[in-house]
Amino acid sequence: MTHQDLLAVVREFESPAYVYNALKMESQYKRLAGAFKKVKKVKFHYAVKALSNLSVLKYLNSLGCGLDTVSLQQVRLGLEAGVAPSDIIFTPNGVSLEEIERAASMGVQINIDNLSILEQFGTRHPTTPVCIRINPHVMAGGNTNISVGHIDSKFGISIHQLPHVERIVQNTGMTINGIHMHTGSDILDIDVFLYASEILFEAATHFSDLEFIDFGSGFKVPYSENDIETNVEELGEKLSRRFNEFCEHYGKSLTLAFEPGKYLVSEAGTFLVQVNVVKQTTSTVFAQVDSGFNHLIRPMLYGAQHGITNISNPSGKERFYSVVGYICETDTFANNRRIAEIREGDILAFHNAGAYCFTMASNYNSRYRPAEIFWYKDKAHLIRKRETFADLVHNQQLIKL
Ligand SMILES: *Cc1c(COP(=O)(O)O)cnc(C)c1O
């Protein structure tokens, strides 16, 4: 997409708006699939929580992705988008037995992450095969907010509890058809990831009815120029070789599964905002935009650095700005950032705004959530209207005094 395309989107749909480029999603998917082409059966379940718009789900499914879901509502979104239940895996954490039973009744693959539910579910539904989520207790890099495989993490069944899992399986007669891990959000060191995989392979030998091994996600994409990204090709090469070897040893060709979220959609997304005010203070120049952490919270929540381009004046002389929002709260998107000269009314583009951006948006300050636009076959398609005042009051009832 060119700057002109993005500016045209704002002219048509106004700001703030999220734009998603289908071609980028496709190239990311193809790169990932290409890296694992030496494995006979591979499946990528797109992690819906990254970006859950129905049209995005439908599009990724058309490329060959299944879905990884963490709530019954996400399962329903997948079905609504036309995805087959057999293409959906349900990987919740700490949800009720009832929610898991309802998802199972819709025909999706269940992934259980604690012994209590495993035993209860197995007792009541011994003929429904389930996957188990293992915590290999490996720190896969990144900070602890996004590393979920380590010892203190609430996620998964500890690898040390395998004997207990086996006992539950024996007692209930249930079938374990998959094992899964999700060590964290960033695979920075491939050898650490492969080390965790070995723990999973070892665990796999304890179950004779496996159909797949799910390695979760953690594919990192670069957020700024010198940022590191996961070397997908190297990971593909090494893990594929090891996986094929394991299948031979296991005596059956299993499916190698992954659940990428960020990798597929992050770079496809751009968040477009308009500059309301350029404000000089004694210490800096603020560019205040028509948004805030109500629309994009990653910089404040994770310290994420989203690249920012002034697409209204891309060749302007660069100056230093603090880019902030318009809500009544500290909502700094970028500090002391070098950006082409910003004038009031300019449109700024935030990069890498596909994953965990719109899905974390709220109505804080009683602002509307932005519109979402899908850029597909060189055309802008509105896939979610901007909210209106009616949405803000929709579920409220005015009390009678
Ligand atoms: C969030 C999540 C993912 C996706 O992680 P990304 O970093 O976006 O790729 C995959 N699997 C599970 C279980 C998750 O919770």
Short mmCIF file of C-alpha atoms in Angstrom, two decimals, residues 15-378:
data_model
loop_
_atom_site.label_atom_id
_atom_site.label_comp_id
_atom_site.label_asym_id
_atom_site.label_seq_id
_atom_site.Cartn_x
_atom_site.Cartn_y
_atom_site.Cartn_z
CA SER A 15 -9.63 8.80 11.17
CA PRO A 16 -8.75 7.04 13.33
CA ALA A 17 -8.81 3.85 11.29
CA TYR A 18 -7.07 0.52 11.14
CA VAL A 19 -6.05 -0.76 7.71
CA TYR A 20 -4.98 -4.34 7.02
CA ASN A 21 -3.11 -5.35 3.92
CA ALA A 22 -4.17 -8.79 2.70
CA LEU A 23 -1.07 -9.23 0.55
CA LYS A 24 1.21 -8.89 3.57
CA MET A 25 -0.75 -11.54 5.46
CA GLU A 26 -0.47 -13.82 2.48
CA SER A 27 3.29 -13.34 2.10
CA GLN A 28 3.84 -13.96 5.81
CA TYR A 29 1.77 -17.12 5.64
CA LYS A 30 3.65 -18.34 2.59
CA ARG A 31 7.00 -17.64 4.19
CA LEU A 32 6.03 -19.64 7.25
CA ALA A 33 4.55 -22.51 5.25
CA GLY A 34 7.62 -22.51 3.01
CA ALA A 35 9.95 -22.86 5.98
CA PHE A 36 8.26 -26.12 6.99
CA LYS A 37 7.67 -27.57 3.54
CA LYS A 38 9.79 -30.62 4.28
CA VAL A 39 7.24 -31.87 6.79
CA LYS A 40 4.44 -33.89 5.19
CA LYS A 41 1.60 -32.61 7.34
CA VAL A 42 1.77 -29.05 8.68
CA LYS A 43 -1.04 -26.90 10.02
CA PHE A 44 -1.02 -23.28 11.11
CA HIS A 45 -3.81 -22.25 13.44
CA TYR A 46 -3.99 -18.48 13.39
CA ALA A 47 -4.28 -17.08 16.95
CA VAL A 48 -7.57 -15.20 16.79
CA LYS A 49 -6.79 -13.03 19.78
CA ALA A 50 -4.25 -11.05 17.73
CA LEU A 51 -6.90 -9.68 15.38
CA SER A 52 -10.36 -11.16 15.37
CA ASN A 53 -12.29 -9.41 12.63
CA LEU A 54 -14.51 -11.91 10.79
CA SER A 55 -13.17 -10.92 7.38
CA VAL A 56 -9.59 -11.47 8.53
CA LEU A 57 -10.52 -14.92 9.85
CA LYS A 58 -12.24 -15.77 6.59
CA TYR A 59 -9.29 -14.55 4.54
CA LEU A 60 -6.63 -16.41 6.54
CA ASN A 61 -8.76 -19.55 6.41
CA SER A 62 -8.93 -19.20 2.62
CA LEU A 63 -5.11 -19.28 2.59
CA GLY A 64 -5.13 -22.56 4.50
CA CYS A 65 -4.97 -21.44 8.13
CA GLY A 66 -7.06 -22.98 10.85
CA LEU A 67 -7.81 -20.99 14.00
CA ASP A 68 -6.48 -21.03 17.53
CA THR A 69 -9.12 -19.75 19.93
CA VAL A 70 -9.07 -18.94 23.63
CA SER A 71 -12.74 -18.31 24.35
CA LEU A 72 -16.07 -19.77 23.32
CA GLN A 73 -16.81 -16.44 21.69
CA GLN A 74 -13.75 -16.76 19.46
CA VAL A 75 -14.89 -20.26 18.49
CA ARG A 76 -18.21 -18.75 17.50
CA LEU A 77 -16.50 -15.98 15.54
CA GLY A 78 -14.58 -18.64 13.62
CA LEU A 79 -17.74 -20.58 12.81
CA GLU A 80 -19.48 -17.33 11.85
CA ALA A 81 -16.61 -16.62 9.43
CA GLY A 82 -17.25 -19.99 7.81
CA VAL A 83 -14.31 -21.91 9.27
CA ALA A 84 -14.93 -25.65 9.71
CA PRO A 85 -15.00 -26.81 13.37
CA SER A 86 -12.30 -29.36 12.54
CA ASP A 87 -10.05 -26.44 11.60
CA ILE A 88 -10.41 -24.82 15.02
CA ILE A 89 -8.48 -25.57 18.19
CA PHE A 90 -9.74 -24.30 21.54
CA THR A 91 -6.83 -23.45 23.88
CA PRO A 92 -8.35 -21.68 26.86
CA ASN A 93 -6.76 -21.03 30.22
CA GLY A 94 -8.66 -21.29 33.45
CA VAL A 95 -12.14 -21.47 31.91
CA SER A 96 -15.00 -23.53 33.28
CA LEU A 97 -15.69 -27.15 32.42
CA GLU A 98 -19.01 -25.99 31.01
CA GLU A 99 -17.32 -23.67 28.51
CA ILE A 100 -15.04 -26.48 27.37
CA GLU A 101 -17.98 -28.84 27.01
CA ARG A 102 -19.85 -26.30 24.92
CA ALA A 103 -16.86 -25.83 22.62
CA ALA A 104 -16.47 -29.62 22.34
CA SER A 105 -20.12 -29.95 21.39
CA MET A 106 -19.44 -27.62 18.45
CA GLY A 107 -16.91 -30.12 17.15
CA VAL A 108 -13.70 -28.17 17.71
CA GLN A 109 -10.44 -29.67 18.97
CA ILE A 110 -10.13 -29.20 22.74
CA ASN A 111 -6.80 -28.38 24.36
CA ILE A 112 -6.77 -28.77 28.16
CA ASP A 113 -4.24 -27.03 30.37
CA ASN A 114 -4.86 -28.38 33.87
CA LEU A 115 -5.31 -31.74 35.58
CA SER A 116 -8.58 -30.92 37.29
CA ILE A 117 -10.47 -30.22 34.06
CA LEU A 118 -8.66 -33.04 32.27
CA GLU A 119 -9.99 -35.54 34.80
CA GLN A 120 -13.50 -34.11 34.84
CA PHE A 121 -13.72 -33.85 31.06
CA GLY A 122 -12.25 -37.31 30.55
CA THR A 123 -14.70 -38.82 33.01
CA ARG A 124 -17.71 -37.26 31.32
CA HIS A 125 -16.60 -37.51 27.68
CA PRO A 126 -14.13 -40.38 27.34
CA THR A 127 -14.77 -40.68 23.60
CA THR A 128 -13.82 -37.07 22.79
CA PRO A 129 -10.08 -36.94 22.07
CA VAL A 130 -8.27 -34.00 23.63
CA CYS A 131 -4.94 -32.29 23.34
CA ILE A 132 -2.98 -31.41 26.47
CA ARG A 133 -1.02 -28.24 26.99
CA ILE A 134 2.36 -28.93 28.52
CA ASN A 135 4.46 -26.39 30.36
CA PRO A 136 8.06 -27.39 29.59
CA HIS A 137 9.42 -24.80 32.04
CA VAL A 138 11.68 -23.17 29.55
CA MET A 139 12.19 -19.45 29.38
CA ALA A 140 11.93 -18.60 25.71
CA GLY A 141 13.14 -15.04 25.88
CA GLY A 142 11.28 -11.76 25.91
CA ASN A 143 10.11 -10.24 29.18
CA THR A 144 8.06 -12.18 31.70
CA ASN A 145 4.78 -10.58 30.63
CA ILE A 146 4.98 -12.48 27.40
CA SER A 147 6.94 -15.56 28.43
CA VAL A 148 4.45 -18.14 29.54
CA GLY A 149 6.41 -21.39 29.59
CA HIS A 150 8.56 -20.71 32.65
CA ILE A 151 8.18 -22.23 36.09
CA ASP A 152 5.94 -19.57 37.62
CA SER A 153 3.63 -19.36 34.66
CA LYS A 154 -0.06 -20.11 35.15
CA PHE A 155 -0.20 -21.79 31.74
CA GLY A 156 -0.15 -25.49 31.00
CA ILE A 157 0.30 -28.77 32.81
CA SER A 158 3.78 -29.07 34.26
CA ILE A 159 5.98 -31.52 32.44
CA HIS A 160 6.68 -33.03 35.86
CA GLN A 161 3.01 -33.99 36.16
CA LEU A 162 3.06 -36.34 33.18
CA PRO A 163 2.69 -39.43 35.38
CA HIS A 164 -0.50 -37.92 36.77
CA VAL A 165 -1.77 -37.23 33.24
CA GLU A 166 -1.10 -40.83 32.32
CA ARG A 167 -3.01 -42.02 35.35
CA ILE A 168 -6.01 -39.86 34.42
CA VAL A 169 -5.91 -41.19 30.87
CA GLN A 170 -5.85 -44.77 32.13
CA ASN A 171 -8.61 -44.25 34.68
CA THR A 172 -10.98 -42.48 32.32
CA GLY A 173 -10.19 -44.32 29.08
CA MET A 174 -9.88 -40.98 27.31
CA THR A 175 -7.67 -40.39 24.26
CA ILE A 176 -4.90 -37.82 24.02
CA ASN A 177 -4.62 -36.95 20.33
CA GLY A 178 -2.28 -33.98 20.57
CA ILE A 179 0.27 -32.32 22.79
CA HIS A 180 0.96 -28.65 22.84
CA MET A 181 3.23 -26.03 24.27
CA HIS A 182 3.33 -22.27 23.95
CA THR A 183 6.46 -20.99 25.59
CA GLY A 184 6.10 -17.28 25.12
CA SER A 185 5.74 -14.58 22.58
CA ASP A 186 9.27 -14.20 21.29
CA ILE A 187 11.50 -16.90 19.85
CA LEU A 188 14.79 -15.05 19.91
CA ASP A 189 17.05 -18.01 20.40
CA ILE A 190 16.24 -20.97 18.17
CA ASP A 191 18.31 -23.38 20.23
CA VAL A 192 16.27 -22.57 23.34
CA PHE A 193 13.13 -23.26 21.36
CA LEU A 194 14.52 -26.53 20.05
CA TYR A 195 15.45 -27.47 23.59
CA ALA A 196 11.83 -26.95 24.69
CA SER A 197 10.73 -28.99 21.66
CA GLU A 198 12.84 -31.90 22.84
CA ILE A 199 10.91 -31.89 26.10
CA LEU A 200 7.71 -32.05 24.08
CA PHE A 201 9.02 -34.92 21.91
CA GLU A 202 9.92 -36.84 25.03
CA ALA A 203 6.45 -36.23 26.46
CA ALA A 204 4.93 -37.37 23.17
CA THR A 205 6.40 -40.84 23.54
CA HIS A 206 4.11 -41.36 26.56
CA PHE A 207 0.99 -41.25 24.37
CA SER A 208 0.26 -43.76 21.63
CA ASP A 209 -2.70 -42.11 19.86
CA LEU A 210 -1.23 -38.76 18.91
CA GLU A 211 -2.25 -37.09 15.67
CA PHE A 212 -0.41 -33.81 16.09
CA ILE A 213 2.20 -31.93 18.06
CA ASP A 214 1.52 -28.22 18.46
CA PHE A 215 4.51 -25.98 19.09
CA GLY A 216 2.47 -22.88 19.88
CA SER A 217 3.86 -19.60 18.68
CA GLY A 218 6.47 -17.02 19.50
CA PHE A 219 7.43 -15.92 16.01
CA LYS A 220 8.77 -12.45 16.49
CA VAL A 221 8.46 -9.72 13.90
CA PRO A 222 10.64 -6.60 13.86
CA TYR A 223 9.01 -3.45 15.28
CA SER A 224 11.76 -1.02 14.41
CA GLU A 225 14.64 -0.85 11.98
CA ASN A 226 17.29 -2.65 14.00
CA ASP A 227 14.89 -4.91 15.85
CA ILE A 228 15.47 -8.65 15.69
CA GLU A 229 13.02 -11.13 14.23
CA THR A 230 12.71 -14.89 14.47
CA ASN A 231 14.75 -16.61 11.80
CA VAL A 232 11.84 -18.61 10.46
CA GLU A 233 13.87 -20.39 7.80
CA GLU A 234 16.48 -21.61 10.27
CA LEU A 235 13.80 -22.72 12.72
CA GLY A 236 11.93 -24.46 9.88
CA GLU A 237 15.02 -26.26 8.69
CA LYS A 238 16.07 -27.50 12.12
CA LEU A 239 12.69 -28.32 13.61
CA SER A 240 11.46 -30.02 10.42
CA ARG A 241 14.44 -32.34 10.39
CA ARG A 242 13.94 -33.21 14.03
CA PHE A 243 10.17 -33.59 13.61
CA ASN A 244 10.50 -35.99 10.69
CA GLU A 245 13.01 -38.01 12.65
CA PHE A 246 10.62 -38.13 15.58
CA CYS A 247 7.71 -39.31 13.40
CA GLU A 248 9.83 -42.16 12.09
CA HIS A 249 10.68 -43.15 15.63
CA TYR A 250 7.02 -42.77 16.68
CA GLY A 251 5.92 -44.92 13.75
CA LYS A 252 3.35 -42.53 12.36
CA SER A 253 3.35 -39.34 10.35
CA LEU A 254 1.97 -36.71 12.71
CA THR A 255 0.87 -33.18 11.94
CA LEU A 256 3.24 -30.42 12.97
CA ALA A 257 1.12 -27.53 14.19
CA PHE A 258 1.80 -23.90 15.11
CA GLU A 259 -0.39 -21.06 16.30
CA PRO A 260 1.06 -17.81 15.02
CA GLY A 261 -0.80 -14.60 15.72
CA LYS A 262 1.54 -11.65 15.50
CA TYR A 263 3.61 -13.15 12.72
CA LEU A 264 0.68 -13.33 10.31
CA VAL A 265 -1.01 -10.01 10.95
CA SER A 266 1.24 -7.54 12.78
CA GLU A 267 3.04 -6.03 9.83
CA ALA A 268 -0.10 -6.14 7.67
CA GLY A 269 -1.71 -3.53 9.90
CA THR A 270 -1.42 0.25 9.87
CA PHE A 271 -3.18 2.56 12.28
CA LEU A 272 -4.03 5.95 10.82
CA VAL A 273 -4.58 8.97 13.03
CA GLN A 274 -4.85 12.70 12.49
CA VAL A 275 -2.81 15.33 14.32
CA ASN A 276 -5.11 17.66 16.24
CA VAL A 277 -2.57 19.92 17.91
CA VAL A 278 1.16 20.56 17.69
CA LYS A 279 2.10 21.89 21.11
CA GLN A 280 5.46 23.35 22.05
CA THR A 281 6.38 23.11 25.70
CA THR A 282 9.51 24.11 27.52
CA SER A 283 11.00 20.65 27.00
CA THR A 284 9.58 19.10 23.84
CA VAL A 285 7.18 19.32 20.94
CA PHE A 286 4.03 17.27 21.35
CA ALA A 287 2.05 16.01 18.41
CA GLN A 288 -1.39 15.24 19.79
CA VAL A 289 -3.44 12.84 17.72
CA ASP A 290 -7.10 11.85 17.63
CA SER A 291 -6.51 8.62 19.53
CA GLY A 292 -5.00 7.26 22.73
CA PHE A 293 -4.55 4.03 24.61
CA ASN A 294 -8.25 3.46 24.11
CA HIS A 295 -7.32 2.53 20.52
CA LEU A 296 -3.70 1.40 20.74
CA ILE A 297 -2.46 0.33 24.15
CA ARG A 298 0.65 -1.69 23.29
CA PRO A 299 3.11 1.21 23.80
CA MET A 300 1.74 1.83 27.30
CA LEU A 301 1.10 -1.81 28.23
CA TYR A 302 4.21 -3.46 26.87
CA GLY A 303 6.49 -0.55 26.10
CA ALA A 304 6.08 -1.47 22.43
CA GLN A 305 7.72 0.86 19.93
CA HIS A 306 5.55 1.28 16.87
CA GLY A 307 7.17 3.00 13.93
CA ILE A 308 5.44 6.26 12.97
CA THR A 309 5.46 7.91 9.56
CA ASN A 310 3.99 11.28 8.70
CA ILE A 311 2.36 10.22 5.44
CA SER A 312 1.06 13.73 4.78
CA ASN A 313 4.58 15.13 4.66
CA PRO A 314 6.93 12.17 4.17
CA SER A 315 9.78 14.21 2.72
CA GLY A 316 9.52 16.98 5.29
CA LYS A 317 12.55 17.90 7.36
CA GLU A 318 12.88 15.53 10.30
CA ARG A 319 12.35 16.85 13.82
CA PHE A 320 11.90 15.30 17.26
CA TYR A 321 8.42 14.78 18.60
CA SER A 322 6.57 13.23 21.48
CA VAL A 323 3.51 11.67 19.95
CA VAL A 324 0.65 11.53 22.43
CA GLY A 325 -3.08 10.97 22.40
CA TYR A 326 -6.12 13.01 23.32
CA ILE A 327 -7.47 11.10 26.29
CA CYS A 328 -7.31 12.37 29.84
CA GLU A 329 -4.53 10.10 30.95
CA THR A 330 -0.86 9.83 30.10
CA ASP A 331 -0.96 8.17 26.73
CA THR A 332 2.45 8.49 25.13
CA PHE A 333 2.85 6.58 21.88
CA ALA A 334 6.41 7.68 21.26
CA ASN A 335 8.95 9.81 23.05
CA ASN A 336 11.51 12.04 21.42
CA ARG A 337 10.95 10.32 18.08
CA ARG A 338 12.43 11.63 14.83
CA ILE A 339 9.57 12.17 12.37
CA ALA A 340 9.18 14.25 9.20
CA GLU A 341 7.87 17.69 10.17
CA ILE A 342 4.37 17.44 11.58
CA ARG A 343 1.70 20.04 10.92
CA GLU A 344 -1.76 20.16 12.43
CA GLY A 345 -4.09 18.09 10.25
CA ASP A 346 -1.37 15.71 9.08
CA ILE A 347 -2.07 11.99 9.00
CA LEU A 348 0.34 9.77 10.92
CA ALA A 349 0.67 6.06 10.19
CA PHE A 350 1.56 3.68 13.03
CA HIS A 351 3.22 0.56 11.69
CA ASN A 352 2.91 -3.04 12.88
CA ALA A 353 -0.61 -2.30 14.01
CA GLY A 354 -2.24 -5.57 12.98
CA ALA A 355 -1.74 -7.64 16.12
CA TYR A 356 -3.06 -6.89 19.61
CA CYS A 357 -4.10 -3.40 18.60
CA PHE A 358 -7.74 -3.23 17.61
CA THR A 359 -8.53 -6.32 19.70
CA MET A 360 -7.36 -4.46 22.81
CA ALA A 361 -9.27 -1.27 22.00
CA SER A 362 -11.82 0.06 24.46
CA ASN A 363 -14.33 2.86 24.85
CA TYR A 364 -12.34 4.66 27.53
CA ASN A 365 -13.19 8.36 27.63
CA SER A 366 -16.41 7.33 25.86
CA ARG A 367 -14.71 7.43 22.48
CA TYR A 368 -15.74 5.19 19.63
CA ARG A 369 -13.62 2.26 18.58
CA PRO A 370 -12.09 2.93 15.15
CA ALA A 371 -13.17 1.63 11.78
CA GLU A 372 -11.33 -1.35 10.28
CA ILE A 373 -10.50 -1.53 6.59
CA PHE A 374 -9.24 -4.51 4.63
CA TRP A 375 -7.02 -3.66 1.68
CA TYR A 376 -7.70 -6.50 -0.73
CA LYS A 377 -7.06 -6.66 -4.47
CA ASP A 378 -6.04 -2.98 -4.54
#
